[in-house]
Coordinates of C-alpha atoms in Angstrom, one line a residue:
M106 CA 11.5 -28.4 6.2
P107 CA 12.6 -24.9 7.5
P108 CA 12.8 -24.3 11.2
R109 CA 10.0 -22.5 12.9
A110 CA 10.2 -19.8 15.6
K111 CA 9.7 -21.2 19.1
K112 CA 7.0 -18.6 19.8
A113 CA 5.3 -19.3 16.6
R114 CA 4.9 -23.0 17.6
K115 CA 3.6 -22.2 21.1
D116 CA 1.2 -19.4 20.2
A117 CA -2.1 -19.7 18.4
P118 CA -2.0 -18.8 14.7
E119 CA -1.2 -15.1 14.2
I120 CA -4.2 -12.8 14.0
L121 CA -4.6 -11.3 10.6
D122 CA -7.9 -9.4 11.0
P123 CA -7.0 -5.8 10.0
E124 CA -9.4 -4.3 12.5
I125 CA -7.4 -6.0 15.3
V126 CA -3.9 -5.7 13.9
L127 CA -4.2 -2.0 13.0
K128 CA -5.7 -0.8 16.3
E129 CA -2.3 0.5 17.6
V130 CA -1.4 1.9 14.2
R131 CA -4.7 3.9 14.2
R132 CA -4.0 5.1 17.7
C133 CA -0.5 6.3 16.5
R134 CA -2.1 8.0 13.5
A135 CA -4.6 9.8 15.7
A136 CA -1.9 11.1 17.9
L137 CA 0.1 12.3 14.9
A138 CA -3.0 14.1 13.5
A139 CA -3.6 15.8 16.9
A140 CA 0.0 16.9 17.4
T141 CA 0.9 20.4 16.5
P142 CA 3.9 20.3 14.1
I143 CA 6.9 22.5 14.9
D144 CA 7.1 25.5 12.6
A145 CA 10.7 26.0 11.4
R146 CA 10.0 29.7 11.4
D147 CA 9.7 29.5 15.2
V148 CA 13.2 28.1 15.5
D149 CA 16.1 30.5 15.4
L150 CA 18.2 29.4 12.4
S151 CA 19.9 32.7 11.8
A152 CA 23.3 31.2 12.4
F153 CA 22.8 28.5 9.8
R154 CA 22.6 28.3 6.1
V155 CA 19.0 27.7 5.1
V156 CA 18.1 27.2 1.4
E157 CA 14.8 28.1 -0.2
D158 CA 13.0 27.0 -3.3
M159 CA 13.8 29.1 -6.4
A160 CA 12.2 29.3 -9.8
G161 CA 14.4 28.6 -12.8
D162 CA 14.8 32.2 -13.7
A163 CA 15.8 33.1 -10.2
V164 CA 18.5 30.4 -10.2
A165 CA 19.7 31.7 -13.6
G166 CA 19.8 35.2 -12.1
E167 CA 21.9 34.2 -9.2
I168 CA 24.4 32.4 -11.5
E169 CA 24.6 35.5 -13.7
K170 CA 25.4 37.7 -10.7
L171 CA 28.3 35.3 -9.8
F172 CA 29.7 35.4 -13.3
V173 CA 29.4 39.2 -13.5
E174 CA 31.4 39.5 -10.3
C175 CA 34.0 37.1 -11.6
A176 CA 34.3 39.1 -14.8
R177 CA 34.8 42.3 -12.8
T178 CA 37.5 40.7 -10.7
I179 CA 39.3 39.5 -13.8
L180 CA 39.1 42.9 -15.5
A181 CA 40.5 44.4 -12.4
G182 CA 43.6 42.3 -12.9
A183 CA 42.9 39.8 -10.1
S184 CA 41.9 36.1 -10.1
Y185 CA 38.2 35.2 -9.7
K186 CA 37.0 33.1 -6.8
F187 CA 33.9 31.7 -5.2
D188 CA 32.9 31.7 -1.5
V189 CA 31.7 28.2 -1.0
P190 CA 29.9 27.0 2.1
S191 CA 31.8 24.4 4.0
R192 CA 30.0 21.0 4.1
A193 CA 32.7 19.5 6.3
A194 CA 31.6 17.4 9.4
G195 CA 32.7 20.2 11.7
N196 CA 30.3 22.6 10.1
Q197 CA 27.2 20.5 10.9
H198 CA 24.7 21.1 13.7
Y199 CA 21.9 19.0 15.0
V200 CA 18.7 21.0 15.8
P201 CA 16.7 18.9 18.3
E202 CA 13.5 21.0 17.9
L203 CA 13.4 20.0 14.2
D204 CA 15.1 16.6 14.6
R205 CA 17.4 17.3 11.7
I206 CA 21.0 18.2 10.8
V207 CA 21.6 21.7 9.4
L208 CA 24.6 23.5 8.0
K209 CA 26.5 26.3 9.8
D210 CA 27.3 29.4 7.9
N211 CA 31.0 29.0 7.5
T212 CA 32.5 29.4 4.0
S213 CA 35.8 28.7 2.4
E214 CA 37.4 30.6 -0.6
R215 CA 37.8 28.6 -3.8
S216 CA 40.2 30.7 -6.1
F217 CA 41.3 30.0 -9.6
A218 CA 44.7 31.5 -8.8
S219 CA 45.4 28.9 -6.1
V220 CA 47.4 26.0 -7.6
N221 CA 45.5 23.5 -5.3
Q222 CA 42.1 24.9 -6.2
T223 CA 42.5 25.8 -9.9
R224 CA 40.9 22.6 -11.3
K225 CA 38.1 22.5 -8.7
T226 CA 37.3 26.2 -9.4
A227 CA 37.2 25.4 -13.2
I228 CA 34.8 22.5 -12.5
M229 CA 32.5 24.7 -10.5
T230 CA 32.6 27.3 -13.3
R231 CA 31.7 24.7 -15.8
V232 CA 28.9 23.2 -13.7
L233 CA 27.4 26.6 -13.0
S234 CA 27.3 27.3 -16.8
L235 CA 25.6 24.0 -17.5
V236 CA 23.0 24.5 -14.8
H237 CA 22.4 28.0 -16.2
E238 CA 21.7 26.4 -19.6
V239 CA 19.4 23.7 -18.1
V240 CA 17.2 26.1 -16.0
T241 CA 17.0 28.7 -18.8
K242 CA 15.7 26.0 -21.2
G243 CA 13.3 24.7 -18.5
I244 CA 14.5 21.1 -18.9
H245 CA 15.8 18.4 -16.6
V246 CA 19.0 16.3 -17.0
T247 CA 20.6 13.6 -15.0
K248 CA 23.9 13.8 -13.0
R249 CA 25.3 11.3 -15.5
D250 CA 24.3 13.6 -18.4
L251 CA 26.1 16.5 -16.7
F252 CA 29.3 14.4 -16.2
Y253 CA 29.5 13.4 -19.9
T254 CA 29.4 17.0 -21.1
D255 CA 33.1 17.4 -20.1
V256 CA 34.6 14.0 -19.1
K257 CA 38.2 15.2 -19.4
L258 CA 37.6 18.0 -16.9
F259 CA 35.5 16.1 -14.5
K260 CA 37.4 12.8 -14.7
K261 CA 35.1 11.1 -12.2
Q262 CA 31.4 11.6 -11.7
E263 CA 31.9 11.8 -8.0
E264 CA 33.7 15.1 -8.6
S265 CA 31.0 16.7 -10.7
D266 CA 28.3 15.4 -8.2
S267 CA 30.1 17.0 -5.2
V268 CA 30.6 20.3 -7.0
L269 CA 26.9 20.3 -8.0
D270 CA 26.0 20.1 -4.3
D271 CA 28.4 22.9 -3.6
C272 CA 26.8 25.0 -6.3
S273 CA 23.3 24.4 -4.9
C274 CA 24.4 25.3 -1.4
M275 CA 26.2 28.4 -2.6
L276 CA 23.2 29.6 -4.7
G277 CA 20.9 29.1 -1.7
C278 CA 18.4 26.6 -3.2
P279 CA 17.7 22.9 -3.0
R280 CA 19.5 20.8 -5.5
S281 CA 16.2 19.9 -7.1
C282 CA 15.9 23.6 -8.2
L283 CA 19.0 23.1 -10.4
N284 CA 17.0 20.7 -12.6
V285 CA 19.8 18.1 -12.3
V286 CA 18.6 14.8 -10.9
A287 CA 19.8 11.3 -10.2
A288 CA 18.6 8.2 -12.1
D289 CA 15.5 6.5 -10.6
K290 CA 16.3 4.3 -7.7
G291 CA 13.5 4.0 -5.1
L292 CA 10.3 2.1 -5.6
V293 CA 6.7 2.5 -4.2
V294 CA 3.7 0.3 -4.3
G295 CA 0.4 0.1 -2.4
R296 CA -2.5 2.3 -1.5
L297 CA -1.4 5.5 -3.2
Q298 CA -2.6 7.6 -6.1
F299 CA -1.1 10.8 -7.5
S300 CA -0.6 12.8 -10.7
E301 CA 2.8 12.9 -12.4
D302 CA 3.1 15.8 -14.8
G303 CA -0.7 15.5 -15.3
D304 CA -0.7 11.7 -15.8
P305 CA -2.8 9.7 -13.2
I306 CA -0.8 7.1 -11.3
D307 CA -2.3 4.3 -9.2
C308 CA 0.3 2.4 -7.2
T309 CA -1.9 -0.6 -6.7
R310 CA -1.9 -1.2 -10.5
M311 CA 1.7 -0.8 -11.4
G312 CA 2.7 -4.5 -11.5
V313 CA 4.1 -6.6 -8.7
T314 CA 7.1 -4.4 -7.8
G315 CA 5.2 -1.1 -8.2
K316 CA 6.4 2.2 -9.6
A317 CA 9.9 3.8 -9.7
I318 CA 9.9 6.9 -7.6
P319 CA 10.3 9.7 -10.2
A320 CA 13.3 11.9 -10.0
Y321 CA 11.1 14.9 -10.7
I322 CA 9.3 15.2 -7.4
D323 CA 8.2 18.7 -8.3
K324 CA 6.0 17.2 -11.0
I325 CA 4.0 15.1 -8.5
T326 CA 0.6 16.6 -7.5
N327 CA -2.8 15.6 -6.1
I328 CA -1.5 12.9 -3.7
R329 CA -4.3 10.7 -2.4
S330 CA -4.4 7.6 -0.2
D331 CA -6.5 5.4 2.1
A332 CA -3.4 3.9 3.7
E333 CA -3.1 3.6 7.5
F334 CA 0.7 3.9 7.4
V335 CA 3.8 3.9 5.3
L336 CA 6.1 0.9 5.6
L337 CA 9.7 2.0 4.8
V338 CA 11.8 -1.1 3.8
E339 CA 15.5 -0.9 3.7
K340 CA 16.2 -3.4 1.0
D341 CA 14.4 -4.3 -2.2
A342 CA 14.5 -8.1 -1.5
A343 CA 12.3 -7.7 1.6
Y344 CA 10.2 -5.1 -0.3
N345 CA 9.7 -7.5 -3.2
R346 CA 8.4 -10.2 -0.8
L347 CA 5.9 -7.8 0.7
A348 CA 4.8 -6.5 -2.7
E349 CA 4.3 -10.0 -4.2
D350 CA 2.3 -11.0 -1.1
R351 CA 0.1 -7.8 -1.6
F352 CA 0.7 -7.0 2.0
Y353 CA -0.7 -3.5 1.4
N354 CA -4.1 -5.0 0.5
T355 CA -4.4 -7.0 3.7
F356 CA -3.2 -4.1 5.8
P357 CA -3.8 -0.9 3.9
C358 CA -0.4 0.8 3.6
I359 CA 2.2 2.2 1.3
L360 CA 5.4 0.3 0.7
I361 CA 8.6 2.2 -0.1
T362 CA 12.2 1.2 -0.5
G363 CA 15.3 3.2 -1.4
K364 CA 17.2 -0.1 -2.1
G365 CA 19.7 0.6 0.7
Q366 CA 21.2 4.0 1.0
P367 CA 18.4 6.2 -0.3
D368 CA 18.7 8.7 -3.1
V369 CA 17.4 12.3 -2.9
A370 CA 14.2 11.6 -4.8
T371 CA 13.1 8.8 -2.4
R372 CA 13.9 11.0 0.6
M373 CA 11.9 13.9 -0.8
F374 CA 9.0 11.6 -1.8
L375 CA 8.8 10.1 1.7
S376 CA 8.9 13.6 3.3
R377 CA 6.1 14.8 1.1
L378 CA 3.9 11.7 1.9
K379 CA 4.3 12.2 5.6
A380 CA 3.6 15.9 5.5
E381 CA 0.6 15.6 3.2
L382 CA -1.0 12.4 4.3
K383 CA -0.2 12.7 8.0
I384 CA 0.1 9.0 8.6
P385 CA 2.8 7.2 10.6
V386 CA 6.0 6.0 8.9
L387 CA 7.3 2.6 10.2
A388 CA 10.8 1.4 9.3
F389 CA 11.8 -2.1 8.6
V390 CA 15.6 -2.3 8.4
D391 CA 18.5 -4.7 9.1
S392 CA 19.5 -5.3 12.7
D393 CA 22.9 -3.8 12.2
P394 CA 24.5 -0.3 12.6
Y395 CA 24.2 0.4 8.9
G396 CA 20.5 -0.3 8.9
L397 CA 20.1 2.3 11.7
K398 CA 22.4 4.7 9.9
I399 CA 20.2 4.5 6.8
L400 CA 17.2 5.1 8.9
S401 CA 18.9 8.2 10.4
V402 CA 19.4 9.6 6.9
Y403 CA 15.7 9.4 6.2
M404 CA 14.9 10.9 9.6
S405 CA 17.6 13.6 10.3
G406 CA 19.4 13.9 7.0
S407 CA 22.9 13.3 5.7
K408 CA 25.8 15.5 6.5
A409 CA 26.7 15.8 2.9
M410 CA 23.3 17.5 2.1
S411 CA 22.5 19.1 5.5
Y412 CA 21.9 22.4 3.7
D413 CA 18.7 20.9 2.2
S414 CA 17.6 18.9 5.2
A415 CA 14.2 20.7 5.4
S416 CA 12.9 19.0 2.2
L417 CA 14.8 15.7 2.6
T418 CA 14.0 14.7 6.2
T419 CA 11.0 12.8 7.7
P420 CA 11.0 13.3 11.5
D421 CA 9.6 10.8 13.9
I422 CA 9.9 7.6 11.9
K423 CA 9.2 4.6 14.1
W424 CA 11.7 1.8 14.3
L425 CA 9.5 -1.3 13.8
G426 CA 12.2 -3.9 13.1
L427 CA 14.4 -5.8 12.7
R428 CA 15.7 -4.8 16.1
P429 CA 18.4 -6.5 18.2
S430 CA 15.9 -7.5 20.8
D431 CA 13.9 -9.4 18.1
L432 CA 16.7 -11.9 17.6
D433 CA 16.0 -13.5 21.0
A434 CA 12.3 -12.6 21.1
Y435 CA 11.7 -14.6 17.9
S436 CA 14.4 -17.2 18.7
L437 CA 16.3 -16.5 15.6
P438 CA 18.5 -19.6 14.9
E439 CA 22.3 -19.1 15.5
Q440 CA 23.1 -19.9 11.9
C441 CA 21.1 -16.9 10.9
R442 CA 23.0 -14.5 13.1
L443 CA 26.2 -12.9 12.0
P444 CA 29.1 -11.7 14.1
M445 CA 29.7 -7.9 14.0
T446 CA 32.9 -6.9 12.3
P447 CA 35.3 -4.3 13.9
K448 CA 33.9 -1.8 11.4
D449 CA 30.3 -2.6 12.5
I450 CA 31.3 -2.1 16.2
E451 CA 33.0 1.2 15.5
M452 CA 29.9 2.4 13.6
G453 CA 27.7 1.3 16.5
K454 CA 29.8 3.2 19.0
Q455 CA 29.7 6.3 16.8
L456 CA 25.9 6.1 16.5
L457 CA 25.7 6.1 20.3
K458 CA 27.3 9.5 20.3
E459 CA 24.8 11.0 17.8
E460 CA 22.2 13.3 19.3
F461 CA 19.3 11.9 17.3
V462 CA 20.0 8.5 18.9
L463 CA 20.6 9.8 22.5
K464 CA 17.3 11.6 22.5
N465 CA 15.5 8.2 22.2
P466 CA 16.4 5.9 25.2
A467 CA 14.8 2.9 23.5
W468 CA 17.1 3.3 20.6
V469 CA 20.1 3.5 22.9
R470 CA 19.1 0.3 24.7
E471 CA 18.8 -1.5 21.4
L472 CA 22.2 -0.3 20.2
E473 CA 23.8 -1.2 23.5
R474 CA 22.3 -4.7 23.3
M475 CA 23.7 -5.1 19.8
L476 CA 27.2 -4.0 20.9
Q477 CA 27.0 -6.2 23.9
T478 CA 26.0 -9.4 22.0
K479 CA 28.2 -8.4 19.0
Q480 CA 25.5 -10.0 16.8
K481 CA 23.7 -8.7 13.8
A482 CA 21.1 -10.0 11.4
E483 CA 19.5 -9.1 8.1
I484 CA 15.8 -8.9 7.4
Q485 CA 16.1 -12.0 5.2
A486 CA 17.2 -14.0 8.3
L487 CA 13.5 -14.2 9.2
S488 CA 13.0 -16.4 6.1
A489 CA 14.5 -19.3 8.3
F490 CA 10.9 -19.6 9.6
G491 CA 9.4 -19.7 6.2
F492 CA 9.5 -17.4 3.2
Q493 CA 6.2 -15.7 4.1
F494 CA 6.9 -15.5 7.8
V495 CA 7.5 -11.7 7.5
T496 CA 4.1 -11.1 5.9
K497 CA 2.0 -13.7 7.8
V498 CA 3.5 -13.6 11.3
Y499 CA 6.3 -11.1 12.1
L500 CA 4.8 -7.8 10.7
P501 CA 1.2 -8.5 11.7
R502 CA 2.3 -9.4 15.2
K503 CA 4.5 -6.3 15.5
L504 CA 1.7 -4.1 14.2
R505 CA -0.9 -5.6 16.6
Q506 CA 1.4 -5.2 19.6
G507 CA 2.4 -1.7 18.6
D508 CA 5.9 -2.9 18.9
W509 CA 7.9 0.0 17.6
I510 CA 10.1 2.6 19.1

């Protein structure tokens, strides 16, 4: 028989009445609805590179301008080049008013005449020509499709993927406007309905594990929900447990997972849900530096795609669990705790230097506690108290107590 949490033994059975459990969530939702969101137009971003949505013909027009300039340079007897925005770590800036990372306006020259840059310049030229074809035809392709059009040139998909982001940044539009998408990765289930390219979707009727978050976020319209909150789950194993237990029916919510490090579509989808539904987003991640790092990608964006942070970030996500303080609060057995590796400790120390962490004293305390104890735990460690402990005790108690930061 599995061990049970000490508090679970001493306390009365956990309260599962939604009216009681969701009281604090509703208070959080009311505060969110009453808050005046910061308008990005009121923040001076003139020193940074800000991309804007473009129609397919506008993207094609920008590519044609680049190629015409390249042709003129070649006809003049010189080598053609591209001025590519730098996406290096030193060219990133955190904007506290918007709680997201943005890209500074520094650029670097990528010239076909430079021996070190010839191949990468050729890859960029090829990617731009392929994107022009795709947007002109009004179709979508995957990044894998793009890679296989010229395997000998690209060699590795990582190279064509990286250049694709460079192209998007250089053209001044989000990557989604290039009509090149990643394969479906994220999942959603629960109290959510929307239309996908005109087809009605009800996420309570999509089987146990729900629906794959579509890569074509621009085709999603008419989003509707009676959910009280969004529960963002780091890993699909924990998501599957919640989905199978129909947690969203007991406590009206929307469950989302990016299956670890989230893809662009999952990040965009979550951002849209928060903006349109105006309900809190609560995060359920591993109690380790990488869980918090993944949460930061959802909240403040990744440095690799900071140029498109406006459409990819979801500010003010609440850290519900699993937090370092929970390990003792729920008397997690020692055999379920893992020692932090040197790499974990280094990552934790780096996070303590990040501005998005420093602005939240409660996050700092949790990280410091983790580094002090040098212990970590995965969400699945809670299964030591029973496979349904998360859905029957842990999450209901957390929600009832408003225990998030």
